[in-house]
Coordinates of C-alpha atoms and ligand atoms in Angstrom, one line a residue:
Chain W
X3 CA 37.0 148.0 172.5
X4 CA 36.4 144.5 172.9
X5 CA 34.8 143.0 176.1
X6 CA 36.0 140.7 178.4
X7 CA 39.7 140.3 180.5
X8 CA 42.9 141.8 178.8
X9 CA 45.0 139.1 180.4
X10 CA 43.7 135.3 179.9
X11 CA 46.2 132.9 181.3
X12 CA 45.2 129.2 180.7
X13 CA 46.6 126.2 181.9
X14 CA 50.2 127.1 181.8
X15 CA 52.7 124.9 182.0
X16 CA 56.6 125.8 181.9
X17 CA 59.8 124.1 183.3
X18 CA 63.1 124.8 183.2
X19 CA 65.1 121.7 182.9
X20 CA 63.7 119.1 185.3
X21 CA 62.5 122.6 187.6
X22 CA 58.7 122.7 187.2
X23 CA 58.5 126.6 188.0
X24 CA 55.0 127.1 185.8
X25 CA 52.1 123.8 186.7
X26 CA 48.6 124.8 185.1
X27 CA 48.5 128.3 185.8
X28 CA 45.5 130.0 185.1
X29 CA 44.0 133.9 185.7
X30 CA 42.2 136.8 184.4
X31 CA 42.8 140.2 184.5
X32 CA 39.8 142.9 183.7
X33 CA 40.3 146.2 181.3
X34 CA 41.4 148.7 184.4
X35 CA 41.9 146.0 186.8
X36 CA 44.6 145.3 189.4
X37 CA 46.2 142.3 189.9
X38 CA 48.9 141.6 192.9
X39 CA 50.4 138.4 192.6
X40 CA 52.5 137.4 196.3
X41 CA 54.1 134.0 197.0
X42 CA 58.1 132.8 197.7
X43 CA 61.3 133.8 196.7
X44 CA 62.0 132.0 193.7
X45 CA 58.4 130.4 192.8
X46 CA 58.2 131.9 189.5
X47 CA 56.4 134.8 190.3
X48 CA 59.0 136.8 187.7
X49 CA 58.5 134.1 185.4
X50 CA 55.0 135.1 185.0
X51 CA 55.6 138.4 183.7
X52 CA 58.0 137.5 181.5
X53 CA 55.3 134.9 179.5
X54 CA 52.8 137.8 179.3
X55 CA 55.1 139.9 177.8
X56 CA 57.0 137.6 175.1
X57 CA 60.3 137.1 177.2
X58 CA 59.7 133.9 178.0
X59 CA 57.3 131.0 175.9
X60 CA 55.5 128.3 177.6
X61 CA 55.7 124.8 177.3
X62 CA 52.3 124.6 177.0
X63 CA 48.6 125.9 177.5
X64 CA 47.1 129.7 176.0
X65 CA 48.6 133.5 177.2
X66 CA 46.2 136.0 175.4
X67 CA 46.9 139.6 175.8
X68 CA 45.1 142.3 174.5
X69 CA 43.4 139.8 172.2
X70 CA 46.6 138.6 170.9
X71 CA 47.9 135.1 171.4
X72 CA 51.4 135.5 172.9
X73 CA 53.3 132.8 172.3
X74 CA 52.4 132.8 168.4
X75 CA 53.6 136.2 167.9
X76 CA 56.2 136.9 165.6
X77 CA 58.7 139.6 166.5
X78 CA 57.1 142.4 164.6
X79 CA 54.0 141.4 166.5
X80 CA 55.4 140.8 169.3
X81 CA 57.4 144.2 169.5
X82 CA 53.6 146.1 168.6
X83 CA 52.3 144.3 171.8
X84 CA 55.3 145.5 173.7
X85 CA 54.2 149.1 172.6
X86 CA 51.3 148.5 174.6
X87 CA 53.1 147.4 177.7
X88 CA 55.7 148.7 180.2
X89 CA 57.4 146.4 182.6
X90 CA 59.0 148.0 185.8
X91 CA 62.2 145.4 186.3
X92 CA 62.9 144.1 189.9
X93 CA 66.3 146.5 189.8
X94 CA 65.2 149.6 187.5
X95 CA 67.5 147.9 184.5
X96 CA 68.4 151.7 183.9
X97 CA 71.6 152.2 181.0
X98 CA 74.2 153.6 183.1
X99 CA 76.0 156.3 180.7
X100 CA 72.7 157.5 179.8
X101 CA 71.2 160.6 181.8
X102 CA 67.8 160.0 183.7
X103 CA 66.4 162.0 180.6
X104 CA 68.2 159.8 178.0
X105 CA 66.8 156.4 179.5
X106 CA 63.3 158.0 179.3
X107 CA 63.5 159.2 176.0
X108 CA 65.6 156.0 174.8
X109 CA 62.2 154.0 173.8
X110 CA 61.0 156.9 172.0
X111 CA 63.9 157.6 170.1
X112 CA 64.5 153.7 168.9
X113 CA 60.9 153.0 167.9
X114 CA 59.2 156.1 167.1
X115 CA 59.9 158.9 164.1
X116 CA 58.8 161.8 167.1
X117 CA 60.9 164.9 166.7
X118 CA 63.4 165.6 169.7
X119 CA 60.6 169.0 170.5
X120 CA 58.0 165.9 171.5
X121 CA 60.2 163.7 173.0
X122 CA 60.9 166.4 175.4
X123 CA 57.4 167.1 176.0
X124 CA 56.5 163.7 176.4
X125 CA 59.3 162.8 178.1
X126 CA 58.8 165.7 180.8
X127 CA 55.3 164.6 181.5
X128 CA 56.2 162.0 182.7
X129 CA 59.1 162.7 184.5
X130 CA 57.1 165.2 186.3
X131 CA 54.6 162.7 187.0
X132 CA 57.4 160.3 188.6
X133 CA 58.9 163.5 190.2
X134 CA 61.7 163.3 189.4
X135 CA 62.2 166.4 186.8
X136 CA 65.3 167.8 188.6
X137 CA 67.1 165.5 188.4
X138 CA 66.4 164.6 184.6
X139 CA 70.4 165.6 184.1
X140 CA 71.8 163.3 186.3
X141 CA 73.4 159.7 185.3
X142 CA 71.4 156.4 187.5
X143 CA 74.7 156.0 189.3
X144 CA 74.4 159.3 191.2
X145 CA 70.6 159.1 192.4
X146 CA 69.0 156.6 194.9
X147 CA 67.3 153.0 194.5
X148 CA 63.9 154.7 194.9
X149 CA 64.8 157.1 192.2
X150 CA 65.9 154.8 189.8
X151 CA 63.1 152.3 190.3
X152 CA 60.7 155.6 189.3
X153 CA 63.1 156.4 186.2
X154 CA 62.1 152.6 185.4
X155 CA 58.7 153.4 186.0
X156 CA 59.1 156.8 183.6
X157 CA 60.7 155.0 180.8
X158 CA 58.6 152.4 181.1
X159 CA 55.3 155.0 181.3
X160 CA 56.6 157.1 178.2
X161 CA 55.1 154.9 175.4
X162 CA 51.7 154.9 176.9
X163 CA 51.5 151.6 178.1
X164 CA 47.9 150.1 178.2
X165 CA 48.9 147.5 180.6
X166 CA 51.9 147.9 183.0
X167 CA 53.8 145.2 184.9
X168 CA 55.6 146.2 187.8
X169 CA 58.3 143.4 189.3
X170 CA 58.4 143.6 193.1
X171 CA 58.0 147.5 192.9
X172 CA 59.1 148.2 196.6
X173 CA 62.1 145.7 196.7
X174 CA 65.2 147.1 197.6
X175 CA 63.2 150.8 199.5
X176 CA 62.8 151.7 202.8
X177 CA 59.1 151.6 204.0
X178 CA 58.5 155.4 203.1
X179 CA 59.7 155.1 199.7
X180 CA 57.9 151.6 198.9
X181 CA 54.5 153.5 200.3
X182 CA 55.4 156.5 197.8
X183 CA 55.8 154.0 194.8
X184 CA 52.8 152.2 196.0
X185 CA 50.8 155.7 195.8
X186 CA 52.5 156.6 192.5
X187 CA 50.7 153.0 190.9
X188 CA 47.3 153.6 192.5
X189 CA 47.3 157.3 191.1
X190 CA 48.6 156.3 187.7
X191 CA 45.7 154.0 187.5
X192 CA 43.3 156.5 188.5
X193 CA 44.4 159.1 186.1
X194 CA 45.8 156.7 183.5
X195 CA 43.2 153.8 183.7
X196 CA 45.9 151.4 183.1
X197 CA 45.5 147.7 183.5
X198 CA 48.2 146.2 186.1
X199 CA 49.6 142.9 187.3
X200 CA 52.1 143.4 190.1
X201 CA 54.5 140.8 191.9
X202 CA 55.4 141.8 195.4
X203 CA 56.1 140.9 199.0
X204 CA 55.1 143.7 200.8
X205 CA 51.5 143.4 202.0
X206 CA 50.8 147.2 202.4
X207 CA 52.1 147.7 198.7
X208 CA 49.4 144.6 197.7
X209 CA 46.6 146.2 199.6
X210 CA 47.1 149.7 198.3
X211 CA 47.6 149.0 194.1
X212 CA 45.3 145.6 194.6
X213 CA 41.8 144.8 193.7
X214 CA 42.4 141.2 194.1
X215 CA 45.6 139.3 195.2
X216 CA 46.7 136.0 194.6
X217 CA 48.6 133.7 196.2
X218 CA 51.0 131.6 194.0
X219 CA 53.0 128.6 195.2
X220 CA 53.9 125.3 193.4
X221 CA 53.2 126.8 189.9
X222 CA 49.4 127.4 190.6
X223 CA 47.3 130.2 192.1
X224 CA 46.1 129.1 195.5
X225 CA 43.5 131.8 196.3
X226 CA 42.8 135.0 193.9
X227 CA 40.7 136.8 195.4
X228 CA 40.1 140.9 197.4
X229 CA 42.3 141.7 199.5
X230 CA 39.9 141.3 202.4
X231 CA 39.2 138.0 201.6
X232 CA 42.7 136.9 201.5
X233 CA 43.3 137.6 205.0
X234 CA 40.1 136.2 206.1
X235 CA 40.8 132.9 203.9
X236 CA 40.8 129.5 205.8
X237 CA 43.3 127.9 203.5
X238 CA 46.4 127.1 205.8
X239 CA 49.1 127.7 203.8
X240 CA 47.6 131.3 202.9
X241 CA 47.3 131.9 206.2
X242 CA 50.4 131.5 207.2
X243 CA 51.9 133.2 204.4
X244 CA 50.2 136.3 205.1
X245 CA 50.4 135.7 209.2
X246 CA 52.9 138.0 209.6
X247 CA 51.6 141.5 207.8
X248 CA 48.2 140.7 209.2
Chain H
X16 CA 81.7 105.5 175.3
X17 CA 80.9 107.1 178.3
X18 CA 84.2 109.6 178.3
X19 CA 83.2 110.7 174.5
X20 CA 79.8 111.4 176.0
X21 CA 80.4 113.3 179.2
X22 CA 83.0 115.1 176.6
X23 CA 80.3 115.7 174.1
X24 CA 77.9 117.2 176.6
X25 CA 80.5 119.7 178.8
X26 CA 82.9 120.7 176.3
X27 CA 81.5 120.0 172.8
X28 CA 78.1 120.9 172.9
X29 CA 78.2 124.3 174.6
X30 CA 81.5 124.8 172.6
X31 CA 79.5 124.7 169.3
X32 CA 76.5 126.5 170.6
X33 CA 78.4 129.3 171.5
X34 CA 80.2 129.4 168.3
X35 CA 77.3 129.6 166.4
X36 CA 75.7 132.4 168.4
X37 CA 78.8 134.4 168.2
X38 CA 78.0 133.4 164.5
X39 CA 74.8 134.9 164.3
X40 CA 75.7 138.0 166.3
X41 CA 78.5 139.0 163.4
X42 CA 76.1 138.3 160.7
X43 CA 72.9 140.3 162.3
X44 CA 75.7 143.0 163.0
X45 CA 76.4 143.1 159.2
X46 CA 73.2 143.2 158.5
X47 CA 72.5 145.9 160.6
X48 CA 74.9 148.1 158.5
X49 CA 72.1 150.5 157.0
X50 CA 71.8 151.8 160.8
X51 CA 75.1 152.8 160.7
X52 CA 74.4 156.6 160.1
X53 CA 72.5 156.6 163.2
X54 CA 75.2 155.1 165.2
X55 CA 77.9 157.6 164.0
X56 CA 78.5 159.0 167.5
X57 CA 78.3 155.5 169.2
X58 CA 80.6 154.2 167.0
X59 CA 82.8 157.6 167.3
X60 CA 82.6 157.4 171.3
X61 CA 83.7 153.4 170.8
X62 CA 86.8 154.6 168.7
X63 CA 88.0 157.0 170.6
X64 CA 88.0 154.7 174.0
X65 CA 89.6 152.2 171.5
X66 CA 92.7 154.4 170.9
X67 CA 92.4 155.6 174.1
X68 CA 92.9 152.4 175.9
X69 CA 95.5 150.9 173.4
X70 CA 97.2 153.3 171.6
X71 CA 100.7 153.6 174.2
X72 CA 100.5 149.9 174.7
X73 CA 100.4 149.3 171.2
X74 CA 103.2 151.6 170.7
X75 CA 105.3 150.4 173.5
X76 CA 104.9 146.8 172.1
X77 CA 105.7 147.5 168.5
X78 CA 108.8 149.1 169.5
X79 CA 110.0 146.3 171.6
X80 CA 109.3 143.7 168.7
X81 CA 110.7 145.4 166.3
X82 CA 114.0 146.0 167.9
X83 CA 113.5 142.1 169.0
X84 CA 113.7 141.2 165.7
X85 CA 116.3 143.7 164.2
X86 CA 118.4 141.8 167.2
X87 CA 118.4 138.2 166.9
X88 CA 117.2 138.2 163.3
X89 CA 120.1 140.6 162.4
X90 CA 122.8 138.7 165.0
X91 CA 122.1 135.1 162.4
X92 CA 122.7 137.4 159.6
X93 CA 125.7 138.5 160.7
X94 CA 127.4 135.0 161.2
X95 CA 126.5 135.3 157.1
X96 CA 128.0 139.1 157.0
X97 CA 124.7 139.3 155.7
X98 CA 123.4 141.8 158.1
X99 CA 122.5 144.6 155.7
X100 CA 119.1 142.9 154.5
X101 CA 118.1 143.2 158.2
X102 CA 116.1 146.2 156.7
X103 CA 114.2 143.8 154.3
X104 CA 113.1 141.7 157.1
X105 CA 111.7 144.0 159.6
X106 CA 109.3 145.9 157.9
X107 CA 107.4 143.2 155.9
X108 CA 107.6 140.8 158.2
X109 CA 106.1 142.9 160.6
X110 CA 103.3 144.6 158.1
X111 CA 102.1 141.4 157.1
X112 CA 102.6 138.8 160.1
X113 CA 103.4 140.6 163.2
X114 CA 101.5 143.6 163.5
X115 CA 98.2 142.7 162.9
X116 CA 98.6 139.7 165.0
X117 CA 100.1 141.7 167.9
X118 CA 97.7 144.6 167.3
X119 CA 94.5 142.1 167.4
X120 CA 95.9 140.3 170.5
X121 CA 96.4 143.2 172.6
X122 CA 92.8 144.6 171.6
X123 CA 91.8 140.8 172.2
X124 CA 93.1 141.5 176.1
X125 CA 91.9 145.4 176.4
X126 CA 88.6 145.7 174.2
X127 CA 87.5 142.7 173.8
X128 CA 87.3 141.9 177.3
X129 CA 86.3 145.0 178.1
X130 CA 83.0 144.5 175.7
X131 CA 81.9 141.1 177.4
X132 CA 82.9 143.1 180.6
X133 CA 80.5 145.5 179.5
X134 CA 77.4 143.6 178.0
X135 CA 77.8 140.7 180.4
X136 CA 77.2 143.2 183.1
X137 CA 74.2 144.6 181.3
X138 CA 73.0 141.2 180.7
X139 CA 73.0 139.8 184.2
X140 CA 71.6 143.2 185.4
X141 CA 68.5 142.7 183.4
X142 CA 69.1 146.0 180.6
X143 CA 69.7 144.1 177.6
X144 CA 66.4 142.3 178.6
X145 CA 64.9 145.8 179.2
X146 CA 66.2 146.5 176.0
X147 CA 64.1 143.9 174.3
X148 CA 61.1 145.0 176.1
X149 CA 61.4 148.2 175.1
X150 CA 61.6 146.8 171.4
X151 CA 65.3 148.5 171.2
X152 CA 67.7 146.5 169.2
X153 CA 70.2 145.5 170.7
X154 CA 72.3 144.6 168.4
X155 CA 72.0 147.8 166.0
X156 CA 72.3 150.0 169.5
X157 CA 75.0 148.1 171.2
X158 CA 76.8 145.4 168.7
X159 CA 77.2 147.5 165.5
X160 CA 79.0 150.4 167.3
X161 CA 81.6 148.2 168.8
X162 CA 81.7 145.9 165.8
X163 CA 82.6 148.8 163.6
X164 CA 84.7 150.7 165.7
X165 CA 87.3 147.8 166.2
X166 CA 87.2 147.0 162.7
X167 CA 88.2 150.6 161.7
X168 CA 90.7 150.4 164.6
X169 CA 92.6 147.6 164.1
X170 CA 94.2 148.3 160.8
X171 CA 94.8 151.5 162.0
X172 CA 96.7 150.0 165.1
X173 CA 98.6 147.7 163.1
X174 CA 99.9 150.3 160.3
X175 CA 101.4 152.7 163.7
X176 CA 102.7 149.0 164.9
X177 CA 103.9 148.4 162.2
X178 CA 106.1 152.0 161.8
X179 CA 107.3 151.9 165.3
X180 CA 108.3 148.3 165.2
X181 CA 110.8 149.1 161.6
X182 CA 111.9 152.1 163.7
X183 CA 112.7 150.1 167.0
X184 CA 114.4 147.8 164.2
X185 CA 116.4 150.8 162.4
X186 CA 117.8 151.6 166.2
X187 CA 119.4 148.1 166.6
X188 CA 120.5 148.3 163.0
X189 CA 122.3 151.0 163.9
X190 CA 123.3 150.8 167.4
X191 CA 123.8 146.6 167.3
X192 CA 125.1 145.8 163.8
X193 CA 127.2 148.6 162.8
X194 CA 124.3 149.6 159.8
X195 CA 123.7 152.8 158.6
X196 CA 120.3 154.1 159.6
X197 CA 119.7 155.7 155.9
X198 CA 120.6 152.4 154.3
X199 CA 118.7 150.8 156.5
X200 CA 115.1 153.0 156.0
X201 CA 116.0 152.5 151.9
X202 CA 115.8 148.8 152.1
X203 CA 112.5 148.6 153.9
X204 CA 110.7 150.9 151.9
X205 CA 111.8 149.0 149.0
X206 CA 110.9 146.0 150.6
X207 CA 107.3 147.3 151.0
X208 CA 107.1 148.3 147.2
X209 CA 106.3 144.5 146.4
X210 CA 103.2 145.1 144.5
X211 CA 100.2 141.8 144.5
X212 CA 99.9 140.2 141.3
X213 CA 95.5 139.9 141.8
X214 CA 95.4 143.6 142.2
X215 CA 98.0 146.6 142.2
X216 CA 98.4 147.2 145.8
X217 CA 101.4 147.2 148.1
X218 CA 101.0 143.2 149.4
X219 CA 102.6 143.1 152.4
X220 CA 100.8 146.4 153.9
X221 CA 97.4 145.2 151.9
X222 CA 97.8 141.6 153.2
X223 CA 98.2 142.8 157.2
X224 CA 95.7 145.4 156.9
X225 CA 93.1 142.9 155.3
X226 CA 94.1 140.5 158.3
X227 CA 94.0 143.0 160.9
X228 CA 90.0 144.7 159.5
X229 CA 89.5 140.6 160.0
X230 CA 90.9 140.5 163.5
X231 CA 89.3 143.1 165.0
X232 CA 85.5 142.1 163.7
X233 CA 86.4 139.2 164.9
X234 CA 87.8 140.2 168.7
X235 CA 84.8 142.6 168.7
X236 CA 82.2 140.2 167.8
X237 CA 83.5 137.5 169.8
X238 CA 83.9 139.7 172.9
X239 CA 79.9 141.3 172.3
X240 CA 78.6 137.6 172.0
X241 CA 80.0 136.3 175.1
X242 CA 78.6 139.0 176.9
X243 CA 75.7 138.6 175.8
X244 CA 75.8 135.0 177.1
X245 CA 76.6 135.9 180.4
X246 CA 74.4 134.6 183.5
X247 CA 75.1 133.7 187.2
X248 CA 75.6 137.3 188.1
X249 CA 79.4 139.0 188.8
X250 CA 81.2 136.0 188.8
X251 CA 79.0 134.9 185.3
X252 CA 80.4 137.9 184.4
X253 CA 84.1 137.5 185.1
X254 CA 83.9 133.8 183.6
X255 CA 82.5 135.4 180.3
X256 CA 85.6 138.2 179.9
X257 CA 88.4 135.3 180.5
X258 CA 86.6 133.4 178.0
X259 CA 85.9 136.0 175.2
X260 CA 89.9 137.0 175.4
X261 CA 90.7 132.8 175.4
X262 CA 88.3 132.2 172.3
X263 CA 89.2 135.7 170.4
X264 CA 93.2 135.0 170.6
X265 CA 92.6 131.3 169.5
X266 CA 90.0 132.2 167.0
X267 CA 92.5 134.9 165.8
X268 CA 95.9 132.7 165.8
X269 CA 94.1 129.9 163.6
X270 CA 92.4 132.1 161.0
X271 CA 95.9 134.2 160.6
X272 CA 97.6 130.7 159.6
X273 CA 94.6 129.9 156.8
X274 CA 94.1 133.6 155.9
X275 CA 98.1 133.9 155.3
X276 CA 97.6 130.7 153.2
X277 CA 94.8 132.0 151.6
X278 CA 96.4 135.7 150.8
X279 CA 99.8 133.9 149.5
Ligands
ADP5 N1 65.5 131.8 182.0 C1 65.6 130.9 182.9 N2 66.2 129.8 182.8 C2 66.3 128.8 183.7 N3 65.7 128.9 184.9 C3 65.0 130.1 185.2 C4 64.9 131.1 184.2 N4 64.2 132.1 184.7 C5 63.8 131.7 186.0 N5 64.3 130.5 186.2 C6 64.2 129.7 187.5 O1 62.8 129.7 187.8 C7 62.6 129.9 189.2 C8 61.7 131.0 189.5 O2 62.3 132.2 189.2 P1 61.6 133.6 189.4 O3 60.4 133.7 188.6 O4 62.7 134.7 189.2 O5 61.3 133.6 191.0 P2 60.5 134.8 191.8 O6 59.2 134.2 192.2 O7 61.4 135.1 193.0 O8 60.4 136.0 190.9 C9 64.0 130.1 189.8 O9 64.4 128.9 190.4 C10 64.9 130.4 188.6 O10 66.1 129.8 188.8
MG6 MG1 61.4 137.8 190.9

């Protein structure tokens, strides 16, 4: 395997319109590394995602993943990179007349040539991982927020993701949920050795999953640094972004 | 100057952009036609909750125009004592013009809205963007079951309009002008035994059906596309539906007119 970060962001610039949402953006993210991004509502922090996984292309400056160039890829490349990523969507983006089971196995039915006896074995790993295995039967419309976010999480899991991206994970759950989501990440990274980048705005859910956080406001990353660090930083506006969780 | 402008960029521009995206939907839809074997049940499940949701409006409609016609059609006749050819009116007036206009109008208002209904709400929820994430197309997953299931159902629609309709008609006859409902059955089933000079097939049933399969790619692509387009969340969603029923009828009104020139 080749050395060196996964994730090289480089001088990205985006806008939309006359909105400047992306402004020389640059980071890194190491093989097995975590990454939380935090900043405001509507800064771009979605936006982010979305270039490192293809949905959206950059008006200028380099994206590599996984040694790939991003924005270059073709859609046949682009769809093997995707094979290599999950993304967790801010609300679960579940298909609502398929059963919990059915969204899982829905990736692995479109793009792979597994027999249904692997899909199910496969797709009950996972499910059991998520815990959520009782309620494989049941439609998204009939289980919670929490639960759907973690069928997200399964469908998103089920390919084997190399690098996951999870959009404001605990938005949407009460405290005890978001910190059982929160363990769920930091466990699959343990067993799994995945390579994250997570948007959120809860500070506990940054701590736990994070090994560095960032702090991105007016289409930059302000600080990027360990958790620790970012509470002790001296920048004012970092300080009194994070002044209430600290 | 300024008026053709502002003109240009609300009405026109968007106007031809979404055109040509609901353009490119029905081609990549066609061209997704090898998948069809996988999307057997889809497509199934799409027909069914086509004839499910249209099949006793249809039927109640048809009736109604057909006994519409037999009335005031018939009444002019009579001022002719002409009244016995309503029974060459009716029923190929109706197979080739009325029907599969009527059919694809009504599945304009129930399916096709209910499509962009449906998509739109998956777009603005972020699933059709999962979708593509999870390197699912959506078009062969979503699009091609619709597509086909309309076209399939739309003839079929407009040949049960089109026998309800010449019965509604054959009750006037009888009850309004005095016909004989035997006589009246005889003269519209010669009426359909026109045969086309290009190829040896009934015309006016060939013509209609041909227009309706048209219609109802049409409606089904149209209604797909603009959900697919859909943004600003429920009320993106609502502004999507009245406009895939607005463009389907409209698209469908003007290429009857140039298709029934066309067919002549
Ligand atoms: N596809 C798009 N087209 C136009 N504007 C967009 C698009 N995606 C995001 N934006 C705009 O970019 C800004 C940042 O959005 P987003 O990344 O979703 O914010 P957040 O940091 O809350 O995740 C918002 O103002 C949004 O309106
Ligand atoms: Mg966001």
């Amino acid at each position: 395997m080749s050395e060196g970060p996964v994730i090289r962001v480089q001088d990205v610039h985006k806008a939309f319109g006359p909105q400047k949402v992306l402004q020389g953006l640059c980071f890194e993210v190491a093989r097995g590394e975590s990454l939380v991004i935090m900043g405001p509502s509507g800064s771009g922090k979605s936006v982010i995602l979305k270039h490192l996984i293809g949905l959206l292309r950059p008006d200028s400056g380099s994206i590599e993943v996984a040694g790939r160039e991003v924005p270059r890829l073709r859609p046949a490349g682009l769809a093997e990179l995707r094979r290599d990523m999950g993304y967790l969507f801010q609300h679960a983006a579940l298909i609502n007349w398929l059963s919990v089971y059915d969204n899982v196995a829905l990736p692995l039915r479109e793009t792979t040539s597994k027999s249904e006896s692997e899909i199910e074995s496969k797709v009950y790993s996972v499910l059991e991982l998520v815990r959520l295995l009782d309620a494989r039967s049941k439609f998204p419309g009939e289980i919670s927020g929490g639960m759907q976010k973690r069928v997200g999480l399964a469908r998103a899991l089920v390919t084997d993701p190399e690098i996951i991206l999870y959009d404001e994970p605990e938005a949407g759950l009460d405290p005890e949920m978001s910190a059982s989501v929160s363990r769920m990440m930091v466990k699959l990274r343990h067993e799994l050795g995945m390579t994250s980048v997570t948007v959120t705005h809860s500070w506990p859910c940054a701590e736990a999953v994070g090994d560095r956080v960032a702090f991105f406001e007016h289409g930059k990353l302000v600080i990027d640094a360990a958790p620790a660090e970012v509470l002790a930083s001296d920048n004012p506006r970092v300080q009194e972004f994070f002044a209430v969780p600290k | 100057m300024n008026l053709i402008t502002r003109v240009g960029a609300t009405w026109l521009r968007p106007t031809i952009e979404s055109a040509g995206f609901a353009v490119s939907i029905g081609l990549q839809s066609l061209l997704t036609l090898p998948h069809l074997p996988r999307r057997m049940r889809a497509t199934l499940d799409q027909m069914h909750l086509v004839g499910v949701k249209t099949m006793p409006v249809v039927l109640m409609v048809g009736f109604f125009v057909g006994m519409i016609l037999s009335l005031q059609v018939g009444q002019q006749l009579a001022t002719f004592s002409q009244q016995e050819s309503i029974g060459l009116i009716v029923a190929p007036l109706m197979a080739l013009e009325m029907s599969p206009l009527i059919t694809a109008i009504l599945l304009a208002a129930s399916v096709g809205s209910a499509m962009a209904a449906e998509l739109g709400t998956m777009k603005v929820q972020e699933e059709l963007t999962a979708l593509n994430v999870l390197s699912v197309n959506v078009i062969s997953y979503l699009v091609l079951p619709r597509v086909i299931a309309l076209t399939l159902m739309a003839p079929l629609l407009s040949l049960l309009v089109t026998w309800v309709a010449t019965l509604g008609g054959g009750i006037i006859a009888v009850s309004q002008l005095g016909l004989s409902f035997e006589g009246y059955i005889n003269n519209s089933l010669d009426s359909m035994r026109v045969i086309r000079e290009t190829i040896p097939v009934p015309k006016y049933l060939f013509d209609g059906l041909l227009k309706a399969t048209i219609f109802g790619f049409v409606t089904a692509v149209v209604g797909c596309a603009s959900g697919m387009t859909a943004s600003n969340g429920a009320q993106g969603v609502g502004q999507t539906t009245r406009s895939a029923v607005r463009n389907a009828i409209v698209l469908i009104i003007v290429l009857d007119f140039f298709l029934g020139k066309v067919l002549m």
